[in-house]
Short mmCIF file of C-alpha atoms and ligand atoms in Angstrom, two decimals:
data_model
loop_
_atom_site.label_atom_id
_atom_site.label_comp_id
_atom_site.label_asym_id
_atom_site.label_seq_id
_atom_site.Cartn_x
_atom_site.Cartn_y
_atom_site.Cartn_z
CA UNK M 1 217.42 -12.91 -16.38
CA UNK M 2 218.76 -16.30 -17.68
CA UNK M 3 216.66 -18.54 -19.01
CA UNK M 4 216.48 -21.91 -17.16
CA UNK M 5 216.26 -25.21 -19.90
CA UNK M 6 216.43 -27.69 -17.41
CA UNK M 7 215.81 -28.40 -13.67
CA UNK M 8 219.83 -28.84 -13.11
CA UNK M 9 220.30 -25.20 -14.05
CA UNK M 10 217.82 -24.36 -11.63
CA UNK M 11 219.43 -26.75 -8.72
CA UNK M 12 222.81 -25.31 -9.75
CA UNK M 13 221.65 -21.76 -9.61
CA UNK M 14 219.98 -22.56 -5.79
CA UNK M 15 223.24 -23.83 -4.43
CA UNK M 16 224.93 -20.87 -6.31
CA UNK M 17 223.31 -18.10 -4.15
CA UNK M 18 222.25 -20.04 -0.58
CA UNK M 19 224.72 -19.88 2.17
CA UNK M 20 225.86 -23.18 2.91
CA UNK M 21 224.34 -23.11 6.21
CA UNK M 22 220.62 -22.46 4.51
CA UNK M 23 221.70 -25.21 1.54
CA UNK M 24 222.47 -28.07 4.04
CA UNK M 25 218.77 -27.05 6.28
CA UNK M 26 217.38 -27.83 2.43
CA UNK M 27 218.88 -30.59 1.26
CA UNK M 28 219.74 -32.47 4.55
CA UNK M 29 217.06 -34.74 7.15
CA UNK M 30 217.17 -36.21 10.25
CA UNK M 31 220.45 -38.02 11.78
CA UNK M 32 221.77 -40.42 9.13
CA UNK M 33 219.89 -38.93 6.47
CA UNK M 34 218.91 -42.45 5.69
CA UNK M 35 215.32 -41.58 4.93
CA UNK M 36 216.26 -39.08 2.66
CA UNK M 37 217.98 -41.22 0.54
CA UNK M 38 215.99 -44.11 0.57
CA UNK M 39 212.93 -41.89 -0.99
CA UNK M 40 215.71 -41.51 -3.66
CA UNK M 41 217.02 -44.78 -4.04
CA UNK M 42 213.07 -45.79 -4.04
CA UNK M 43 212.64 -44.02 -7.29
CA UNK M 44 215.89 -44.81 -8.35
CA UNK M 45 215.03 -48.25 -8.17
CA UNK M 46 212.03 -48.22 -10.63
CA UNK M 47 212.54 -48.27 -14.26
CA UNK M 48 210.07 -47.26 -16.95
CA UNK M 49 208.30 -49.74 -19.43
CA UNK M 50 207.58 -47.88 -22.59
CA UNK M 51 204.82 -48.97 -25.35
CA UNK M 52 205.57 -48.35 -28.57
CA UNK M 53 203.62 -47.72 -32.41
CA UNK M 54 200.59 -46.26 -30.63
CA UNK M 55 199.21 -42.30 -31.17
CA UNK M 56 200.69 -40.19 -28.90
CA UNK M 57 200.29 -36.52 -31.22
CA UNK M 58 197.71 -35.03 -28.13
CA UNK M 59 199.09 -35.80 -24.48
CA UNK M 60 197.36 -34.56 -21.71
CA UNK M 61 198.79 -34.72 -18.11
CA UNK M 62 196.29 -32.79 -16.00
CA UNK M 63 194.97 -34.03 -12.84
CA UNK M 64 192.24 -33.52 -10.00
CA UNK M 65 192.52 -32.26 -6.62
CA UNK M 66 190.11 -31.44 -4.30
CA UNK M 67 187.50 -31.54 -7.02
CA UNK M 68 189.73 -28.70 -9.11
CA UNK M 69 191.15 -29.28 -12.47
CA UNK M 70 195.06 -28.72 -12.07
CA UNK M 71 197.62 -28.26 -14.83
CA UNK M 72 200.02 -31.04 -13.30
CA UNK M 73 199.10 -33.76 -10.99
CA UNK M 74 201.63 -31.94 -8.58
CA UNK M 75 201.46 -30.11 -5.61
CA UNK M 76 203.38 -27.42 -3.83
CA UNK M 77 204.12 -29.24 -0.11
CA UNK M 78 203.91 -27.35 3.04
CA UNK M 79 207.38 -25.90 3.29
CA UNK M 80 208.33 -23.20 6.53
CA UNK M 81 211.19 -21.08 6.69
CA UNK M 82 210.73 -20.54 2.91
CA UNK M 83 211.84 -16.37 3.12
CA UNK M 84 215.43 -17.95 4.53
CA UNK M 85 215.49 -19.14 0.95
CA UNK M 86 213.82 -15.89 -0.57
CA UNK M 87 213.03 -12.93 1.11
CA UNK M 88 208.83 -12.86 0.61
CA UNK M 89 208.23 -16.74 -0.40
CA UNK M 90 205.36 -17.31 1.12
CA UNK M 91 203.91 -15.07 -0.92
CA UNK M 92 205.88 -16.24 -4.10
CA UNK M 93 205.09 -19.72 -3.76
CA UNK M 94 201.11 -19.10 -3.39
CA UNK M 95 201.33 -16.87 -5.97
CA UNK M 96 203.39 -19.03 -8.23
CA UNK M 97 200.87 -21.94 -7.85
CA UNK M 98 198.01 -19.47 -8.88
CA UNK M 99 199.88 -18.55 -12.09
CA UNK M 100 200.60 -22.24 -12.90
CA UNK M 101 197.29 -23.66 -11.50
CA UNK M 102 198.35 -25.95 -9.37
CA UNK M 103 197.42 -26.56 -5.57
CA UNK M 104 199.59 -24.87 -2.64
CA UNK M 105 199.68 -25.69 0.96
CA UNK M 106 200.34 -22.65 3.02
CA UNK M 107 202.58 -23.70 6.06
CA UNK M 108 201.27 -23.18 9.92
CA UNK M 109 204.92 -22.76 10.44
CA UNK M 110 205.71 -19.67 8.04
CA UNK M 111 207.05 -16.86 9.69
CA UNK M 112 204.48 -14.18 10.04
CA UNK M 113 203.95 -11.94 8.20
CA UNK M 114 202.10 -12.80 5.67
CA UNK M 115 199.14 -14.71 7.50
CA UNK M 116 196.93 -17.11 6.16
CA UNK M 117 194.39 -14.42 5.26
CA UNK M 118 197.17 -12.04 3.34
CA UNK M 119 197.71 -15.26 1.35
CA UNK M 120 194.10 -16.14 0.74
CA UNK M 121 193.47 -12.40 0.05
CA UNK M 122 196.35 -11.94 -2.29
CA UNK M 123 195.47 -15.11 -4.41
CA UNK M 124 192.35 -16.97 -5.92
CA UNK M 125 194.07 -20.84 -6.08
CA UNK M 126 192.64 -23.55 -4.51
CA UNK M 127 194.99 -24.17 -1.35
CA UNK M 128 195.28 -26.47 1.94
CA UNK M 129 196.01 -24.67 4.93
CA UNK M 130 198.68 -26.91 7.19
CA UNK M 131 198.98 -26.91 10.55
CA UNK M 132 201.75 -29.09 12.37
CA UNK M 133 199.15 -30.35 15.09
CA UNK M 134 199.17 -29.60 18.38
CA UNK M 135 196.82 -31.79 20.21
CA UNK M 136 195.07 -28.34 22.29
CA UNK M 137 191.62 -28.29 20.12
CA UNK M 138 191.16 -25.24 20.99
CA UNK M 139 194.45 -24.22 18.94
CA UNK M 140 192.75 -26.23 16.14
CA UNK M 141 189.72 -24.38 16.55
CA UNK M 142 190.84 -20.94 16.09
CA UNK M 143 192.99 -21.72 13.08
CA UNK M 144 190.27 -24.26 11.19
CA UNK M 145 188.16 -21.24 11.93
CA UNK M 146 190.28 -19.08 10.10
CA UNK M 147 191.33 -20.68 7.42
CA UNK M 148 187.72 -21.92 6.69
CA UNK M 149 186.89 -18.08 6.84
CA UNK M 150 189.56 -17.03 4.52
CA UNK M 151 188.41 -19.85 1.91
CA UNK M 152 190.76 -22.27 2.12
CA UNK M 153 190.19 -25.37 0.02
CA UNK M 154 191.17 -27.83 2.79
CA UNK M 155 193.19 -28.32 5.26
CA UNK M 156 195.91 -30.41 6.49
CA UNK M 157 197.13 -31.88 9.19
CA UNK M 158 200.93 -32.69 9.67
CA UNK M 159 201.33 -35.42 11.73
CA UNK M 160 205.24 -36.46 11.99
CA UNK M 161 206.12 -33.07 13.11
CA UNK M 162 205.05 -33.71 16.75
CA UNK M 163 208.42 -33.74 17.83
CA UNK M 164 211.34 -31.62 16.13
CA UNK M 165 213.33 -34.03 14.21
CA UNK M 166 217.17 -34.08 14.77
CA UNK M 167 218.50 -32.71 11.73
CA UNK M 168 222.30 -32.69 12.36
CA UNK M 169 223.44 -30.79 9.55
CA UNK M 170 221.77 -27.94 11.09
CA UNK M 171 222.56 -28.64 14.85
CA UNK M 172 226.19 -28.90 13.81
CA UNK M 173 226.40 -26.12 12.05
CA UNK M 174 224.07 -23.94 14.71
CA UNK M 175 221.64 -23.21 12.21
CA UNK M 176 218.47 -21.90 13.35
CA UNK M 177 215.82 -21.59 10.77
CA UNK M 178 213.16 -18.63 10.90
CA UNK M 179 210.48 -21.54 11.53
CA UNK M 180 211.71 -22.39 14.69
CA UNK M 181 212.47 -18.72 15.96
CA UNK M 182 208.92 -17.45 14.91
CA UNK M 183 206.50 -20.32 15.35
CA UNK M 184 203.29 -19.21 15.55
CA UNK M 185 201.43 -19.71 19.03
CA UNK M 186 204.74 -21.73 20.46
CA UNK M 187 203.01 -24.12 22.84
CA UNK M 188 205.23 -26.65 24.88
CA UNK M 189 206.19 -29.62 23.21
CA UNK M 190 204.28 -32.19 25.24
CA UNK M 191 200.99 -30.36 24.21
CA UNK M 192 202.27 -31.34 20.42
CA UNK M 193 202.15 -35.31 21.91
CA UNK M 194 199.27 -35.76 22.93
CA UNK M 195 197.12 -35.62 19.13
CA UNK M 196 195.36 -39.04 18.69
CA UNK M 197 192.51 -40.22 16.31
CA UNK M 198 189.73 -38.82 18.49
CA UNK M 199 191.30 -35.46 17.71
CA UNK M 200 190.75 -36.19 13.70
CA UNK M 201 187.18 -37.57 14.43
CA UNK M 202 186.30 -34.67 16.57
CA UNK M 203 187.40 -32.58 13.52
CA UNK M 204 185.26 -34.60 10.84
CA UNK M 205 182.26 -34.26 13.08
CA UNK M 206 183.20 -30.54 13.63
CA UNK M 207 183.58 -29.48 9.83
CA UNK M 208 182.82 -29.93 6.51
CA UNK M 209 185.73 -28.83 4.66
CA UNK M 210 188.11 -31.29 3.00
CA UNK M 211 190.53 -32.79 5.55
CA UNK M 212 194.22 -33.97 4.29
CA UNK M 213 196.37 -36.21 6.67
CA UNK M 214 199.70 -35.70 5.62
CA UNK M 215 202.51 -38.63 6.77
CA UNK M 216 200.62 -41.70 6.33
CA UNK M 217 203.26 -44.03 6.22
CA UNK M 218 201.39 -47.40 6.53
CA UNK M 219 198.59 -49.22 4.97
CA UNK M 220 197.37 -49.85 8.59
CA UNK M 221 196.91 -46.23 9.34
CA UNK M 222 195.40 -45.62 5.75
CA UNK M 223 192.89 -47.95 6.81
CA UNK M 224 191.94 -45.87 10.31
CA UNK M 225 192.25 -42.85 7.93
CA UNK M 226 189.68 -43.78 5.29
CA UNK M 227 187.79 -45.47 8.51
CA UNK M 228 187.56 -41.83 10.02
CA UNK M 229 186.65 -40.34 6.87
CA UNK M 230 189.22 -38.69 5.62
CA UNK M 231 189.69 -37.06 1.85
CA UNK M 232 192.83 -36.59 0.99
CA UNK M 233 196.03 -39.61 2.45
CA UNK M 234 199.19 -37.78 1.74
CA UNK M 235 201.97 -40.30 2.03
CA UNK M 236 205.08 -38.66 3.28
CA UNK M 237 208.19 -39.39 5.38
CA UNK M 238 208.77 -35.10 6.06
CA UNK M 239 211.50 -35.79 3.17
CA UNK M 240 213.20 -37.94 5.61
CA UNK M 241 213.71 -34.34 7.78
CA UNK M 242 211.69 -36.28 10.69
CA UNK M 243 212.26 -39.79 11.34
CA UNK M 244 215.38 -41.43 10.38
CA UNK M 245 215.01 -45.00 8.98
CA UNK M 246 212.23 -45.04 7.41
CA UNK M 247 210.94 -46.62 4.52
CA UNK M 248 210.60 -44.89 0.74
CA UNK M 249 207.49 -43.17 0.40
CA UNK M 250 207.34 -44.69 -2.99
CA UNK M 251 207.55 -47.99 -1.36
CA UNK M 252 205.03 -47.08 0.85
CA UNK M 253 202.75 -46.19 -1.83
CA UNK M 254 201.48 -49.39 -3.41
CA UNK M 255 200.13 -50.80 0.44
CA UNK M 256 198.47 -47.55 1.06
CA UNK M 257 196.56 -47.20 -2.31
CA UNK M 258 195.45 -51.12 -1.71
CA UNK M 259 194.28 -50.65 1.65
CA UNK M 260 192.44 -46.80 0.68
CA UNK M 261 190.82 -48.84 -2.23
CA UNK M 262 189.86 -45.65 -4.07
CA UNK M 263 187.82 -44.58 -0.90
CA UNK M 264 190.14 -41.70 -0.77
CA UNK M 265 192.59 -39.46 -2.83
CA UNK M 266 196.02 -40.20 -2.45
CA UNK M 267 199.00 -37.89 -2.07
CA UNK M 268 202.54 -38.66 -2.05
CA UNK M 269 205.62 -36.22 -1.25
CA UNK M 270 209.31 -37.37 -0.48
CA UNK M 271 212.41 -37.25 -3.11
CA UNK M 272 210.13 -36.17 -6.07
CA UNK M 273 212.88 -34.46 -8.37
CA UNK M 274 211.72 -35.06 -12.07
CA UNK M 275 209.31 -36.15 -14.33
CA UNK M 276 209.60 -39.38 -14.47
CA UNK M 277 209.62 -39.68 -10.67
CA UNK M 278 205.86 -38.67 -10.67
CA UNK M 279 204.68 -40.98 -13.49
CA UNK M 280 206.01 -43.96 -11.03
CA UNK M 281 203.78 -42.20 -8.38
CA UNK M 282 200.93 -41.99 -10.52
CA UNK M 283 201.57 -45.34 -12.34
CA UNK M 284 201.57 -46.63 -8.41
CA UNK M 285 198.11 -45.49 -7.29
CA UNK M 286 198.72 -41.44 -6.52
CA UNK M 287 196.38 -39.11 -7.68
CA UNK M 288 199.02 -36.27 -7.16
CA UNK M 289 202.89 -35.39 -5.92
CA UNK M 290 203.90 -33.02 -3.88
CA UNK M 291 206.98 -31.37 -4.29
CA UNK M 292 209.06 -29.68 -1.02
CA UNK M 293 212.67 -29.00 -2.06
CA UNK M 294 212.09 -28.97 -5.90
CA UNK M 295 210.13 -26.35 -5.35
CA UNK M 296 212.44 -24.70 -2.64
CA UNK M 297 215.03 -24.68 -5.33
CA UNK M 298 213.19 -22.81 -7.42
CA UNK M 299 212.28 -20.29 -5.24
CA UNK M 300 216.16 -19.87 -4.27
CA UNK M 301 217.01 -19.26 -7.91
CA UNK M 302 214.52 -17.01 -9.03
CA UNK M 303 211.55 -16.46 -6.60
CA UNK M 304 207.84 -16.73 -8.23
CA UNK M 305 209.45 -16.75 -11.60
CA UNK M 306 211.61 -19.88 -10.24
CA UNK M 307 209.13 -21.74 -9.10
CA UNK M 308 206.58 -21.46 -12.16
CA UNK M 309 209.91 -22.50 -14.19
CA UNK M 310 210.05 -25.83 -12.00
CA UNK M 311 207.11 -26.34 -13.23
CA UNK M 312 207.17 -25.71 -17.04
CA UNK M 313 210.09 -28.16 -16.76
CA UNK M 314 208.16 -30.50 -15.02
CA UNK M 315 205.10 -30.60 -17.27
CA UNK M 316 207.82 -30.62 -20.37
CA UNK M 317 209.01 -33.38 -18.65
CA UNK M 318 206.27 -35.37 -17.74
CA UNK M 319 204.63 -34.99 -21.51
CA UNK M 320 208.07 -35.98 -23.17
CA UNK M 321 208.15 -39.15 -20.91
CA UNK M 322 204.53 -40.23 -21.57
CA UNK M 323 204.75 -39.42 -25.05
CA UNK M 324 207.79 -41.99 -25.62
CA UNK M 325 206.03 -44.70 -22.83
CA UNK M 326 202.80 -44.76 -25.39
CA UNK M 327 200.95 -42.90 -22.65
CA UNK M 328 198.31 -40.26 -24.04
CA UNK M 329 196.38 -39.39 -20.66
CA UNK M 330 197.38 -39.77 -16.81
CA UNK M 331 194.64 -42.45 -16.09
CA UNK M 332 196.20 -44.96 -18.46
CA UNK M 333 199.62 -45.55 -16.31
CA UNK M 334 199.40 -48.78 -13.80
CA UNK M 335 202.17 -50.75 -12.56
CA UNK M 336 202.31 -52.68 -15.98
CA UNK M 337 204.59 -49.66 -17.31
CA UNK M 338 207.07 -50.01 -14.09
CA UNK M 339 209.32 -52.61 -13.38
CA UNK M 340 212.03 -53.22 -10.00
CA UNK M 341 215.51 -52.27 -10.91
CA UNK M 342 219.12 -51.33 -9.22
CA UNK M 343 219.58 -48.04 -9.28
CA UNK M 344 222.91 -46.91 -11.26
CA UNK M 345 224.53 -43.85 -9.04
CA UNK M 346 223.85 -43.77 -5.12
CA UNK M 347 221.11 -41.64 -3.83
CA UNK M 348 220.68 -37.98 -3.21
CA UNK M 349 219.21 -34.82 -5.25
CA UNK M 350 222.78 -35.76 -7.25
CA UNK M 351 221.20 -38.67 -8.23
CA UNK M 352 218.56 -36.85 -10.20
CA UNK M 353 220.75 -33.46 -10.68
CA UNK M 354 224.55 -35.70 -12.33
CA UNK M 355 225.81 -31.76 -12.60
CA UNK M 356 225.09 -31.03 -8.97
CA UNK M 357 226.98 -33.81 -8.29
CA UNK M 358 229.92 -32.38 -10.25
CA UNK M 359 229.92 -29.54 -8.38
CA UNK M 360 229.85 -30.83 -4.84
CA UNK M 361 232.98 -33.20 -5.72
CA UNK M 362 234.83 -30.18 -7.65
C1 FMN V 1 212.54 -26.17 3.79
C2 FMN V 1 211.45 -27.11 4.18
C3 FMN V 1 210.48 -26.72 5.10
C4 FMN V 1 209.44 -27.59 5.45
N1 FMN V 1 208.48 -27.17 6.32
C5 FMN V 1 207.40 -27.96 6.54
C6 FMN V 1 206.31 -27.50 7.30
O1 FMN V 1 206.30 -26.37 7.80
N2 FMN V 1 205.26 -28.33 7.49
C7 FMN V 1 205.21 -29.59 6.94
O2 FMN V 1 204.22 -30.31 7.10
N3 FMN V 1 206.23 -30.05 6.20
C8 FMN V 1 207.30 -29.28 5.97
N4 FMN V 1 208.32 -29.73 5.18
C9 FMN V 1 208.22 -31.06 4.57
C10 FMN V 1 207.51 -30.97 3.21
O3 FMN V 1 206.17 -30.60 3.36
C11 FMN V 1 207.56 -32.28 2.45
O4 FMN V 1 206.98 -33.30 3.25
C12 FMN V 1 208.95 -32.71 2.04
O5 FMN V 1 209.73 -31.59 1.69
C13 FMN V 1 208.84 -33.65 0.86
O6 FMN V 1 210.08 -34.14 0.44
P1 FMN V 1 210.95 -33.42 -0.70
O7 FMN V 1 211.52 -32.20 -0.09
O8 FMN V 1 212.00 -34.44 -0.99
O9 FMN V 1 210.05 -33.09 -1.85
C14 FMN V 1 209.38 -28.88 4.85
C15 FMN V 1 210.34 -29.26 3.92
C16 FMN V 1 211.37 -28.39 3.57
C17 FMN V 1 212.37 -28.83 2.53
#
């Protein structure tokens, strides 16, 4: 098996073996694609500010969630569809997270099988269970009820999923992913519509397990979030795969950890490729990324294997870049370390990945 060195090789070894059809569902959003490149430019735009002459021998760059002491303040997103990538994902990705210790969120929208208890069976990680909310409680019921059951850490709700995004690549092309041909319980879309914040107050009053709302994407929902007592704000734009036109979750960041004033942990997910990309996340008020496609490409290239790569390279990463900012521990980054730049090659995963862009012009 080759040994990956750096994330590129892994990127170029995903598009190596994915049909085209399956690459473009990965890589590509909603209509213009605009929101997937603006999380890119977003964290293109932010350049690093590194102290120097201070002791940087013993770096550290673990992080809390959910109370649990994790190796990397990242997190494996909700991702469905994942054995079109992989033939047994699910599986791979929950049990790549337990090998790295990291957190997982298993995906409502997986093909079955496995189920939510197969995955809390097989592994002993803390993880969110996800559903993409339908606004029937008693659908919520019956899966809270489960997942609480199995010993899930949390759960989350998806919230921008409500209606199907129009992802063109995939409409042109006729691609049908396995989420959308085995959703679990299909219910009728205008069910899906009808979710509203008595829905997440009903649930706080209902159960005490950690709740994560996941596609904040304004400081005036954070507010009703933390208001409704929320724990975990996971800022996310779907990786731009929902809604087209709208802003960089890294833009969104710094209004949403203001208005949450530390009344709630923060999450962010959308264009996180490297590194340095989660320093600016951290150094902007996150307590942890989550990563969709990164970690999609490393299941493509090499299953479990791939993905606990992804995240050597990560950590490797993340140490190297703290080490030469004059950055010992996570809770030392703020804003002071960033500063607002133009971004020097136009957005995309090529933006992060030069050799991928190579390849595509070749
Ligand atoms: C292949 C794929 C499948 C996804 N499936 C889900 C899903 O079932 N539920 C969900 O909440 N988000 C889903 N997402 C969105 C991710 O959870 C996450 O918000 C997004 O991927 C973050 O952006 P990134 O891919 O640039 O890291 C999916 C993303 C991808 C790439």
């Amino acid at each position: 098996m080759k040994e990956f060195l750096t994330l590129q090789e892994i990127a170029l070894e995903a598009r190596r073996k994915l049909n085209p059809n399956v690459w473009d569902y990965l890589e590509g959003g909603a209509e213009s694609e605009t929101s997937v490149k603006r999380n890119r430019f977003g964290l293109d735009s932010i350049a690093l500010k590194p102290r120097v002459l201070r002791n940087v021998v013993e770096i550290d760059c673990s992080a809390n969630l959910f109370k649990h002491e994790t190796r990397l303040p990242v997190a494996i997103a909700p991702c469905g569809s994942v054995d079109d990538l992989n033939s047994g994902g699910t599986l791979a990705i929950a049990r790549a997270a337990e090998e790295f210790n990291i957190v997982s969120f298993f995906s409502a929208s997986s093909p079955t099988p496995p189920d939510l208890e197969e995955i809390a069976t097989a592994t002993g990680h803390p993880k969110v269970y996800q559903l993409s909310v339908r606004g029937d409680p008693a659908v919520i019921d019956e899966r809270v009820k489960r997942a609480i059951d199995a010993g899930y850490t949390g759960i989350g709700l998806t919230l921008d999923a409500i209606i199907k995004g129009r992802r063109e690549r995939d409409m042109v092309s006729r691609h049908v992913p396995s989420s959308s041909s085995n959703r679990v319980a299909p219910l009728p879309a205008a069910t899906e519509t009808t979710l509203t914040w008595d829905h997440i107050k009903r649930f706080k009053d209902s159960y005490d397990i950690p709740l994560v709302l996941k596609a904040i994407a304004t400081a005036e929902d954070a507010v009703l979030a933390v208001e409704h007592g929320v724990d975990v704000i996971y800022v996310s734009n779907h990786g731009g795969r929902q809604l087209d036109y709208s802003r960089a979750t890294i833009d969104i960041l710094p209004d949403v950890a203001e208005a949450v004033g530390g009344k709630a942990e923060i999450m962010i997910d959308g264009g996180f490729l490297r590194g340095t990309d989660i320093i600016k996340a951290i150094a902007l008020g996150a307590g942890c990324v989550a990563v969709g496609r990164l970690m999609c490409l490393g299941l493509a290239a090499d299953g479990q294997a791939g993905i606990v790569r992804v995240m050597e390279l990560l950590e490797s990463e993340i140490k190297t870049a703290m080490g030469l900012m004059g950055v010992t521990h996570l809770g030392q980054l703020d804003r002071s370390y960033l500063d607002e730049v133009r971004p020097v090659s136009p957005p995309g995963m090529a933006s992060a990945y030069p050799l991928l862009g190579a390849i595509a012009t070749e």
